[in-house]
Amino acid sequence: MTQVMLNALVVGTTYALIALGITIIFSIMKVVNFAHGQLYMIGGFVVYYFNVVFGLPFWFGLVMSFLIVGLLGVAMELFLFRPVMLRVKREEVTMLLAMGTAVFLESLALIVFGEKQRGVPPIATGIVELFGARLPTGRIVVIVVAAMLIAALMAFIGYTKTGRALRAMAQDREATALQGVNLKWLSAMGFGLGTGLAGLSGGLLVAIFAVHTGAGTAISIKAFLMIMIGGAGVLSGAILGGFVLGFLESVGYALLPGSLTFLIIFLIVICFLIVRPNGIMGKPWG
Amino acid sequence: MSAQFSIRDLAVSYGRVRAVKGVSLTAGEGQIISLIGANGAGKSSILRAITGLTAPESGEIWFDGERIDGKGPDQIVARGVAMVPEGRRIFPFMSVRDNLLMGAYRRKDNAGVASDLEGILTRFPRLRERIRQQAGSLSGGEQQMVALGRALMSKPRLLLLDEPSLGIAPIIVREIARFITSINRDNGVSVILVEQNSRMALKLSSHSYVLETGKIALSGPSHELAENDDVRRAYLGG
Ligand SMILES: Nc1ncnc2c1ncn2[C@@H]1O[C@H](COP(=O)(O)OP(=O)(O)O)[C@@H](O)[C@H]1O
Ligand SMILES: [Mg+2]
């Protein structure tokens, strides 16, 4: 059981990172980024290319996964979401736009990256014994790095001037503009931060699980599940949602035949949402 | 000598609704002017046009010898204009401290920001007691203090106030009135005060404009308007 718990921790920390990214985008743009999983997948390929194809260090690839997928997000905000949101106010439109982007990115990835599963050499060797369970060192490294990234992100949002402005923008865009904030720049930056986190989680997880172009869809759905569990728009809820889903999934896979796990998770989430439609921490973040 | 701030023939429309139909006004440096008028007269629309939240349909807005209409809010705020919007619009899920610091977003002088924050907390001791609380949990009057403090944190030279007394207990209205007078006198900030509380507006300002359905119906020194029979009947209750 300790083994399962440690696994849940690996999955939970990276899921939390994914959920934080989609939450930031949702908070500042009121857009559910259904392309989040596809950006995650691209992050995985970025690390694969830098590490395996170009022979550069894994960590360099990881930084690039954040930057490249982040810039991709900035472009998405500037050239897709902003022009559309200026013309139409209906929420369904941005949802459809996000879904369309997901399909587009996945098809593009298939052309560019091919359909082969790609992985990277182990980032650390050896086995660590923890509480009587045996865990590959690589997984421990992933947990630690993901936890540090989450802490760094929370510090950025909570204690820097830009982080404060992002929180303000999530609450009241006009009032934020009245403080001298350039909303155009900050929206694009916030969107890029959110997608960059998707890229980063994909890049980090490629160290454990291989990546393939179809990996995004499941992650997009899971990211959506996590914010439904945690409460849309709340950072602490995103972290919680990530861990809850990571835990349910790890326990489910350990105890149940493969395909049953997510069926049961969906049932649990539906029942939970009937009781608490706003998720565990449902309120706007700040 | 040209005025520090002036509006020439401003028009603002929302689709087919013409909210402001050719308004001109001026404010000299260090002056408090007031804009009074019934609900829907177009007062907020004028302020929103000045700060760039609403694009004017036509007309010119000048500040410090520069034309500012057509610029974005961030550009206008950077030039020294701050606004306390209608309904306060504080950030409800942010601490009082973070709300106040948001006002200093564009400032780089950290020491100056810290001392200005201290100054605001000294002026409003109630905010010091609640500095870590979420601003949304404060009373209406306290929220108005947060909104005023936030606006001041940008070190404005022109402050626009949209109905600061609305929905606030009379004792706090007096505190806010004293505050407006003191920032004008001590910091030399020019103020455009929009109020439905005409008595307060006429008392605090040196010059006033009476707005009716998007047009200036009357203007003049505030003490004269306060004596004017039409103004007394329409806005001061007899
Ligand atoms: N966002 C808007 N959309 C459409 N009409 C508006 C909007 N804002 C204000 N108006 C209209 O413009 C007119 C002036 O409103 P406003 O400037 O808010 O007046 P005041 O601040 O004096 O009460 C009113 O008729 C109001 O209904
Ligand atoms: Mg108004």
Coordinates of C-alpha atoms and ligand atoms in Angstrom, one line a residue:
Chain A
M1 CA 0.0 0.0 0.0
T2 CA 2.9 2.4 0.7
Q3 CA 4.0 1.7 -2.9
V4 CA 0.5 2.9 -4.1
M5 CA 0.7 6.0 -1.9
L6 CA 4.1 6.9 -3.2
N7 CA 2.8 6.4 -6.8
A8 CA -0.2 8.6 -5.9
L9 CA 2.3 11.3 -4.8
V10 CA 4.2 11.2 -8.1
V11 CA 1.0 11.4 -10.1
G12 CA -0.6 13.9 -7.7
T13 CA 2.2 16.5 -7.8
T14 CA 2.4 16.5 -11.6
Y15 CA -1.4 16.6 -11.9
A16 CA -1.4 19.5 -9.5
L17 CA 1.0 21.3 -11.8
I18 CA -1.4 20.6 -14.8
A19 CA -4.4 21.8 -12.8
L20 CA -2.6 25.0 -11.7
G21 CA -2.0 25.8 -15.4
I22 CA -5.6 25.3 -16.5
T23 CA -6.8 27.2 -13.4
I24 CA -4.7 30.3 -14.1
I25 CA -6.1 30.4 -17.7
F26 CA -9.6 29.9 -16.4
S27 CA -9.3 32.6 -13.8
I28 CA -8.0 35.4 -15.9
M29 CA -9.7 34.6 -19.2
K30 CA -12.8 32.7 -18.1
V31 CA -11.8 30.1 -20.7
V32 CA -11.7 26.4 -20.0
N33 CA -8.6 25.5 -22.0
F34 CA -9.6 22.1 -23.5
A35 CA -6.3 22.1 -25.4
H36 CA -4.3 21.9 -22.1
G37 CA -3.5 18.2 -22.6
Q38 CA -2.3 18.8 -26.1
L39 CA 0.1 21.5 -24.8
Y40 CA 1.2 19.0 -22.2
M41 CA 1.9 16.5 -24.9
I42 CA 3.9 19.1 -26.9
G43 CA 5.9 19.8 -23.8
G44 CA 6.8 16.1 -23.6
F45 CA 8.0 16.2 -27.2
V46 CA 10.0 19.3 -26.7
V47 CA 12.0 17.6 -23.9
Y48 CA 12.3 14.5 -26.1
Y49 CA 13.8 16.5 -29.0
F50 CA 16.2 18.5 -26.9
N51 CA 17.3 15.6 -24.8
V52 CA 17.3 12.6 -27.2
V53 CA 17.5 14.2 -30.7
F54 CA 19.8 17.1 -30.0
G55 CA 21.6 15.4 -27.2
L56 CA 21.2 18.3 -24.7
P57 CA 20.7 17.8 -21.0
F58 CA 17.2 16.9 -19.8
W59 CA 16.9 19.9 -17.6
F60 CA 17.7 22.2 -20.5
G61 CA 14.9 20.5 -22.4
L62 CA 12.6 21.1 -19.4
V63 CA 13.2 24.8 -19.3
M64 CA 12.6 24.9 -23.1
S65 CA 9.3 23.0 -22.7
F66 CA 8.1 25.8 -20.4
L67 CA 9.4 28.6 -22.7
I68 CA 8.2 27.1 -26.0
V69 CA 4.8 25.9 -24.9
G70 CA 4.5 29.2 -22.9
L71 CA 5.1 31.2 -26.1
L72 CA 2.7 29.0 -28.0
G73 CA 0.1 30.0 -25.3
V74 CA 0.9 33.7 -25.8
A75 CA 0.4 33.3 -29.5
M76 CA -2.9 31.4 -28.9
E77 CA -4.1 34.3 -26.7
L78 CA -3.1 37.0 -29.1
F79 CA -4.2 35.5 -32.4
L80 CA -7.0 33.1 -31.4
F81 CA -8.8 33.8 -28.2
R82 CA -8.5 37.6 -28.0
P83 CA -9.9 38.4 -31.5
V84 CA -12.7 35.9 -30.9
M85 CA -13.6 37.2 -27.5
L86 CA -13.7 40.7 -28.7
R87 CA -16.4 39.8 -31.2
V88 CA -18.5 37.4 -29.2
K89 CA -19.4 37.3 -25.6
R90 CA -20.9 33.8 -25.4
E91 CA -18.9 31.3 -23.4
E92 CA -19.7 28.3 -25.6
V93 CA -17.7 30.0 -28.4
T94 CA -14.5 30.0 -26.5
M95 CA -15.0 26.4 -25.4
L96 CA -15.5 25.4 -29.0
L97 CA -12.4 27.4 -29.9
A98 CA -10.4 25.6 -27.2
M99 CA -11.6 22.2 -28.4
G100 CA -10.9 23.1 -32.0
T101 CA -7.4 24.2 -31.0
A102 CA -6.9 20.8 -29.3
V103 CA -7.9 18.9 -32.4
F104 CA -5.6 21.2 -34.5
L105 CA -2.6 20.8 -32.2
E106 CA -3.0 17.0 -32.0
S107 CA -3.2 16.7 -35.8
L108 CA -0.3 19.0 -36.3
A109 CA 1.7 17.0 -33.7
L110 CA 0.9 13.8 -35.6
I111 CA 2.3 15.3 -38.8
V112 CA 5.4 16.8 -37.1
F113 CA 6.2 14.2 -34.4
G114 CA 4.8 11.0 -36.0
E115 CA 2.9 8.3 -34.1
K116 CA 5.7 6.7 -32.3
Q117 CA 5.9 6.6 -28.5
R118 CA 8.9 8.6 -27.3
G119 CA 10.8 8.5 -24.0
V120 CA 14.0 9.9 -22.6
P121 CA 16.9 8.1 -20.8
P122 CA 16.4 7.8 -17.0
I123 CA 17.1 11.2 -15.3
A124 CA 18.5 9.4 -12.3
T125 CA 19.5 5.8 -11.5
G126 CA 19.0 3.6 -8.6
I127 CA 16.2 2.7 -6.2
V128 CA 15.3 4.5 -3.0
E129 CA 13.7 2.7 -0.1
L130 CA 11.1 4.8 1.6
F131 CA 8.8 3.6 4.4
G132 CA 9.4 0.0 3.3
A133 CA 8.5 0.7 -0.3
R134 CA 10.9 0.7 -3.2
L135 CA 10.8 3.7 -5.6
P136 CA 13.1 4.5 -8.5
T137 CA 15.2 7.6 -7.8
G138 CA 13.9 9.2 -11.0
R139 CA 10.4 9.3 -9.6
I140 CA 11.5 10.9 -6.3
V141 CA 13.3 13.5 -8.4
V142 CA 10.1 14.2 -10.3
I143 CA 8.1 14.6 -7.1
V144 CA 10.7 17.0 -5.6
V145 CA 10.9 19.1 -8.8
A146 CA 7.2 19.3 -9.2
A147 CA 6.7 20.3 -5.6
M148 CA 9.4 23.0 -5.9
L149 CA 7.7 24.3 -9.1
I150 CA 4.3 24.4 -7.3
A151 CA 5.9 26.3 -4.4
A152 CA 7.7 28.7 -6.8
L153 CA 4.4 29.4 -8.7
M154 CA 2.5 30.0 -5.5
A155 CA 5.2 32.4 -4.3
F156 CA 5.1 34.2 -7.7
I157 CA 1.3 34.6 -7.6
G158 CA 1.1 35.5 -3.9
Y159 CA 4.1 37.8 -3.4
T160 CA 5.2 39.5 -6.6
K161 CA 3.8 42.6 -8.3
T162 CA 2.9 40.7 -11.4
G163 CA 1.3 37.9 -9.4
R164 CA -0.8 40.4 -7.6
A165 CA -1.9 42.0 -10.8
L166 CA -2.9 38.6 -12.2
R167 CA -5.0 38.0 -9.1
A168 CA -6.6 41.4 -9.5
M169 CA -7.3 40.8 -13.2
A170 CA -9.1 37.6 -12.3
Q171 CA -11.4 39.6 -10.0
D172 CA -12.1 42.8 -11.9
R173 CA -10.5 43.6 -15.2
E174 CA -11.7 47.2 -15.4
A175 CA -10.6 48.0 -11.9
T176 CA -7.2 46.4 -12.7
A177 CA -6.8 48.6 -15.8
L178 CA -7.5 51.6 -13.6
Q179 CA -4.4 50.8 -11.6
G180 CA -2.3 51.3 -14.7
V181 CA -2.1 47.6 -15.7
N182 CA -1.8 46.9 -19.4
L183 CA -4.5 44.2 -19.6
K184 CA -3.5 43.1 -23.1
W185 CA 0.1 42.4 -22.1
L186 CA -0.9 40.8 -18.8
S187 CA -3.6 38.5 -20.3
A188 CA -1.2 37.2 -22.9
M189 CA 1.4 36.7 -20.2
G190 CA -1.0 34.9 -17.9
F191 CA -2.2 32.6 -20.7
G192 CA 1.4 31.9 -21.5
L193 CA 2.1 31.1 -17.9
G194 CA -0.8 28.6 -17.8
T195 CA 0.2 26.9 -21.0
G196 CA 3.9 27.0 -20.0
L197 CA 2.9 25.0 -16.9
A198 CA 1.2 22.4 -19.1
G199 CA 4.4 22.1 -21.2
L200 CA 6.4 21.8 -18.0
S201 CA 4.3 19.0 -16.6
G202 CA 4.4 17.2 -19.9
G203 CA 8.2 17.7 -20.0
L204 CA 8.7 16.5 -16.5
L205 CA 6.5 13.4 -16.9
V206 CA 8.2 12.3 -20.0
A207 CA 11.0 11.3 -17.6
I208 CA 8.7 8.6 -16.3
F209 CA 6.1 7.8 -18.9
A210 CA 6.8 8.0 -22.6
V211 CA 4.8 10.5 -24.6
H212 CA 2.8 10.0 -27.8
T213 CA 0.8 12.4 -29.9
G214 CA -2.5 11.0 -28.6
A215 CA -1.6 11.5 -25.0
G216 CA -3.2 14.9 -24.8
T217 CA -6.9 14.1 -24.9
A218 CA -6.9 12.1 -21.7
I219 CA -4.9 14.8 -19.9
S220 CA -7.3 17.5 -21.1
I221 CA -10.2 15.5 -19.6
K222 CA -8.3 14.8 -16.4
A223 CA -7.3 18.5 -16.1
F224 CA -11.0 19.4 -16.4
L225 CA -11.9 16.8 -13.8
M226 CA -9.3 18.2 -11.4
I227 CA -10.7 21.7 -11.5
M228 CA -14.2 20.4 -11.1
I229 CA -13.1 18.5 -8.0
G230 CA -11.0 21.3 -6.5
G231 CA -13.2 24.2 -7.5
A232 CA -12.8 26.2 -10.8
G233 CA -10.6 29.2 -10.4
V234 CA -9.1 28.5 -7.0
L235 CA -5.3 27.8 -6.9
S236 CA -5.5 25.8 -3.7
G237 CA -8.4 23.9 -5.2
A238 CA -6.3 23.1 -8.3
I239 CA -3.6 21.6 -6.1
L240 CA -6.1 19.6 -4.1
G241 CA -7.9 18.4 -7.2
G242 CA -4.7 17.3 -8.7
F243 CA -3.8 15.2 -5.6
V244 CA -7.3 13.8 -5.2
L245 CA -7.4 12.6 -8.8
G246 CA -3.8 11.3 -8.6
F247 CA -4.7 9.4 -5.5
L248 CA -8.0 7.9 -6.9
E249 CA -6.3 7.0 -10.1
S250 CA -3.3 5.3 -8.4
V251 CA -5.5 3.4 -6.0
G252 CA -7.9 2.4 -8.7
Y253 CA -5.2 1.1 -11.0
A254 CA -3.7 -0.9 -8.2
L255 CA -7.0 -2.5 -7.1
L256 CA -9.2 -2.6 -10.2
P257 CA -9.0 -3.9 -13.7
G258 CA -7.7 -1.1 -16.0
S259 CA -10.7 0.4 -17.6
L260 CA -13.0 0.3 -14.6
T261 CA -11.0 3.0 -12.7
F262 CA -12.1 6.0 -14.7
L263 CA -15.6 4.8 -14.9
I264 CA -15.7 4.8 -11.1
I265 CA -13.9 8.1 -10.8
F266 CA -16.4 9.7 -13.1
L267 CA -19.3 8.3 -11.0
I268 CA -17.6 9.6 -7.8
V269 CA -17.1 13.1 -9.3
I270 CA -20.6 13.3 -10.6
C271 CA -22.1 12.3 -7.2
F272 CA -19.7 14.8 -5.5
L273 CA -20.7 17.6 -7.8
I274 CA -24.3 17.0 -7.0
V275 CA -23.5 17.6 -3.3
R276 CA -20.9 20.4 -3.9
P277 CA -21.3 21.9 -7.4
N278 CA -18.5 24.4 -6.8
G279 CA -15.9 21.8 -5.9
I280 CA -14.0 21.5 -2.6
M281 CA -12.8 25.1 -2.5
G282 CA -15.2 26.8 -4.9
K283 CA -14.7 30.6 -4.9
P284 CA -12.7 32.9 -7.1
W285 CA -9.1 33.0 -6.3
G286 CA -7.1 35.9 -4.7
Chain B
M1 CA -2.7 80.2 -19.2
S2 CA -4.4 77.0 -20.2
A3 CA -6.1 74.7 -17.6
Q4 CA -4.4 71.6 -16.4
F5 CA -7.4 69.6 -17.5
S6 CA -10.0 70.2 -20.1
I7 CA -12.7 68.4 -22.1
R8 CA -14.0 69.8 -25.4
D9 CA -17.3 68.9 -26.9
L10 CA -17.2 65.3 -25.5
A11 CA -19.8 62.8 -26.8
V12 CA -20.2 59.2 -25.5
S13 CA -22.6 56.7 -26.9
Y14 CA -23.5 53.1 -26.1
G15 CA -24.9 51.8 -29.3
R16 CA -27.9 53.9 -30.0
V17 CA -28.0 55.4 -26.5
R18 CA -26.4 58.8 -26.5
A19 CA -25.2 59.2 -22.9
V20 CA -23.0 62.4 -23.3
K21 CA -23.9 65.0 -25.9
G22 CA -21.2 67.6 -26.3
V23 CA -19.8 68.4 -22.9
S24 CA -17.0 70.9 -22.3
L25 CA -15.4 71.6 -18.9
T26 CA -12.1 72.6 -17.4
A27 CA -10.3 72.1 -14.1
G28 CA -7.3 74.2 -13.0
E29 CA -4.3 72.7 -11.2
G30 CA -5.2 72.1 -7.5
Q31 CA -8.9 72.8 -8.1
I32 CA -11.8 70.7 -6.9
I33 CA -14.6 70.8 -9.4
S34 CA -17.9 68.9 -9.1
L35 CA -20.3 67.4 -11.5
I36 CA -23.8 67.0 -10.3
G37 CA -26.9 65.6 -11.9
A38 CA -29.6 63.0 -11.6
N39 CA -29.2 59.3 -12.1
G40 CA -28.5 58.6 -15.8
A41 CA -27.4 62.2 -16.6
G42 CA -24.1 60.9 -18.0
K43 CA -21.7 61.7 -15.1
S44 CA -20.1 58.2 -14.9
S45 CA -19.8 58.1 -18.7
I46 CA -17.7 61.3 -18.7
L47 CA -15.4 59.9 -16.0
R48 CA -15.1 56.6 -17.9
A49 CA -14.2 58.5 -21.1
I50 CA -11.5 60.5 -19.2
T51 CA -9.8 57.3 -18.0
G52 CA -10.1 55.5 -21.3
L53 CA -12.5 52.8 -20.1
T54 CA -15.0 53.9 -22.6
A55 CA -13.9 55.2 -26.0
P56 CA -15.5 58.7 -26.7
E57 CA -17.5 59.0 -29.8
S58 CA -16.1 62.5 -30.5
G59 CA -14.5 65.4 -28.7
E60 CA -11.1 66.0 -27.1
I61 CA -9.7 65.4 -23.6
W62 CA -6.6 67.3 -22.6
F63 CA -4.3 66.8 -19.6
D64 CA -1.1 68.7 -19.0
G65 CA -1.1 70.0 -22.5
E66 CA -1.4 66.6 -24.0
R67 CA -4.4 65.0 -25.7
I68 CA -5.3 61.8 -23.9
D69 CA -8.5 60.7 -25.5
G70 CA -7.9 57.5 -27.5
K71 CA -5.2 56.3 -25.2
G72 CA -5.7 53.2 -23.0
P73 CA -6.4 53.3 -19.3
D74 CA -2.9 52.2 -18.4
Q75 CA -1.4 55.1 -20.5
I76 CA -3.7 57.6 -18.9
V77 CA -3.1 56.4 -15.4
A78 CA 0.7 56.6 -16.1
R79 CA 0.2 60.3 -16.8
G80 CA -1.1 60.9 -13.3
V81 CA -4.9 60.4 -13.5
A82 CA -6.5 58.1 -10.9
M83 CA -10.2 57.2 -10.5
V84 CA -12.3 55.8 -7.8
P85 CA -15.0 54.1 -9.9
E86 CA -18.7 54.0 -9.2
G87 CA -19.4 51.2 -6.8
R88 CA -15.8 51.3 -5.5
R89 CA -14.7 48.2 -7.4
I90 CA -12.1 47.1 -4.8
F91 CA -10.7 43.6 -5.3
P92 CA -12.9 41.6 -2.9
F93 CA -10.8 38.5 -2.6
M94 CA -7.5 40.3 -2.0
S95 CA -6.2 41.7 1.3
V96 CA -6.6 45.4 2.1
R97 CA -2.8 45.6 1.8
D98 CA -2.7 44.0 -1.6
N99 CA -5.6 46.3 -2.7
L100 CA -3.6 49.4 -1.7
L101 CA -0.4 48.1 -3.3
M102 CA -2.3 47.5 -6.6
G103 CA -2.7 51.2 -6.7
A104 CA 1.1 51.6 -6.8
Y105 CA 1.5 49.1 -9.7
R106 CA 3.3 51.5 -12.0
R107 CA 5.6 52.9 -9.3
K108 CA 9.2 51.9 -9.0
D109 CA 10.2 53.9 -5.9
N110 CA 9.7 51.2 -3.3
A111 CA 10.6 53.4 -0.4
G112 CA 8.1 56.0 -1.5
V113 CA 5.4 53.4 -1.9
A114 CA 6.1 52.1 1.6
S115 CA 5.9 55.5 3.2
D116 CA 2.7 56.4 1.2
L117 CA 1.1 53.2 2.4
E118 CA 2.0 54.1 5.9
G119 CA 0.5 57.6 5.3
I120 CA -2.8 56.1 4.2
L121 CA -3.0 53.7 7.2
T122 CA -2.4 56.7 9.5
R123 CA -5.2 58.6 7.8
F124 CA -7.5 55.6 8.0
P125 CA -6.7 53.7 11.2
R126 CA -9.6 51.4 10.5
L127 CA -7.7 50.0 7.5
R128 CA -4.6 49.4 9.6
E129 CA -6.7 47.2 11.9
R130 CA -8.0 45.2 8.9
I131 CA -4.8 45.2 6.8
R132 CA -4.7 41.4 6.4
Q133 CA -8.5 40.9 5.9
Q134 CA -10.0 40.3 2.6
A135 CA -11.3 43.6 1.4
G136 CA -14.7 42.1 0.5
S137 CA -15.4 41.4 4.2
L138 CA -15.2 45.2 5.0
S139 CA -18.1 47.5 5.5
G140 CA -19.1 49.8 2.7
G141 CA -17.4 52.8 4.3
E142 CA -14.2 50.9 4.9
Q143 CA -14.3 49.6 1.3
Q144 CA -14.6 53.2 0.1
M145 CA -11.5 54.1 2.2
V146 CA -9.7 51.2 0.5
A147 CA -10.8 52.5 -3.0
L148 CA -9.6 56.1 -2.1
G149 CA -6.4 54.8 -0.7
R150 CA -5.7 52.6 -3.7
A151 CA -6.3 55.6 -6.0
L152 CA -3.9 57.7 -4.0
M153 CA -1.2 55.1 -4.0
S154 CA -0.5 55.9 -7.7
K155 CA 0.4 59.5 -6.7
P156 CA -2.1 61.1 -9.0
R157 CA -2.2 64.7 -10.0
L158 CA -5.8 64.4 -11.0
L159 CA -8.3 62.3 -9.0
L160 CA -11.7 61.4 -10.3
L161 CA -14.3 60.3 -7.7
D162 CA -17.5 58.7 -8.8
E163 CA -20.1 59.1 -6.1
P164 CA -17.8 58.4 -3.1
S165 CA -20.7 59.0 -0.6
L166 CA -23.1 56.5 -2.2
G167 CA -24.5 54.0 0.2
I168 CA -22.2 55.0 3.0
A169 CA -23.1 55.9 6.6
P170 CA -23.2 59.7 7.2
I171 CA -20.4 59.7 9.8
I172 CA -18.1 58.1 7.3
V173 CA -19.2 60.4 4.5
R174 CA -17.9 63.3 6.7
E175 CA -14.6 61.4 7.1
I176 CA -14.4 61.0 3.4
A177 CA -15.2 64.6 2.7
R178 CA -12.4 65.7 5.1
F179 CA -10.1 63.3 3.3
I180 CA -10.9 64.8 -0.1
T181 CA -10.3 68.3 1.2
S182 CA -7.0 67.3 2.8
I183 CA -5.5 65.5 -0.2
N184 CA -6.4 68.5 -2.3
R185 CA -4.9 71.0 0.1
D186 CA -1.9 69.0 1.3
N187 CA -0.9 67.1 -1.8
G188 CA -2.1 69.6 -4.4
V189 CA -4.2 67.0 -6.2
S190 CA -6.9 68.3 -8.5
V191 CA -10.2 66.6 -8.0
I192 CA -13.3 66.0 -10.2
L193 CA -16.0 65.0 -7.9
V194 CA -19.1 63.3 -9.2
E195 CA -22.0 63.2 -6.7
Q196 CA -25.7 62.8 -6.3
N197 CA -25.1 64.2 -2.8
S198 CA -25.1 67.7 -4.3
R199 CA -24.9 69.5 -1.0
M200 CA -21.5 67.8 -0.3
A201 CA -20.3 68.4 -3.8
L202 CA -21.1 72.1 -3.8
K203 CA -19.5 72.5 -0.4
L204 CA -16.2 70.8 -1.3
S205 CA -15.7 72.2 -4.8
S206 CA -14.9 75.7 -6.0
H207 CA -16.6 75.3 -9.4
S208 CA -19.5 73.0 -10.4
Y209 CA -21.3 71.8 -13.5
V210 CA -24.9 70.6 -13.5
L211 CA -25.5 67.8 -16.0
E212 CA -28.9 67.0 -17.4
T213 CA -29.4 64.2 -19.9
G214 CA -25.9 64.4 -21.3
K215 CA -25.6 68.1 -21.5
I216 CA -24.3 70.8 -19.2
A217 CA -27.4 72.7 -18.0
L218 CA -25.7 75.1 -15.7
S219 CA -22.2 75.9 -14.4
G220 CA -20.5 78.4 -12.2
P221 CA -18.7 78.9 -8.8
S222 CA -20.1 76.4 -6.4
H223 CA -21.2 78.9 -3.8
E224 CA -23.2 80.8 -6.4
L225 CA -24.9 77.6 -7.6
A226 CA -25.7 76.7 -4.0
E227 CA -27.7 80.0 -3.9
N228 CA -29.4 79.5 -7.3
D229 CA -33.1 78.8 -6.9
D230 CA -33.3 76.2 -9.7
V231 CA -30.4 74.3 -8.3
R232 CA -31.8 74.5 -4.8
R233 CA -35.2 73.2 -6.0
A234 CA -33.9 70.4 -8.2
Y235 CA -30.8 69.2 -6.3
L236 CA -30.8 70.5 -2.7
G237 CA -34.4 69.7 -1.8
G238 CA -35.9 73.2 -1.7
Ligands
LIG1 N1 -22.7 50.1 -20.5 C1 -23.8 50.8 -20.9 N2 -24.6 50.4 -21.9 C2 -25.7 51.0 -22.4 N3 -26.1 52.1 -21.8 C3 -25.4 52.7 -20.8 C4 -24.2 52.0 -20.3 N4 -23.8 52.8 -19.3 C5 -24.6 53.8 -19.1 N5 -25.6 53.8 -20.1 C6 -26.6 54.8 -20.2 O1 -26.0 56.0 -20.4 C7 -26.7 57.0 -19.7 C8 -25.8 57.7 -18.8 O2 -25.4 56.8 -17.8 P1 -24.3 57.2 -16.7 O3 -23.1 57.8 -17.4 O4 -24.0 56.0 -15.9 O5 -25.0 58.3 -15.8 P2 -24.9 58.7 -14.3 O6 -23.5 58.3 -13.9 O7 -25.0 60.2 -14.3 O8 -25.9 58.1 -13.5 C9 -27.9 56.4 -19.0 O9 -29.0 56.5 -19.9 C10 -27.5 54.9 -19.0 O10 -28.6 54.1 -19.0
MG2 MG -23.0 57.1 -12.3

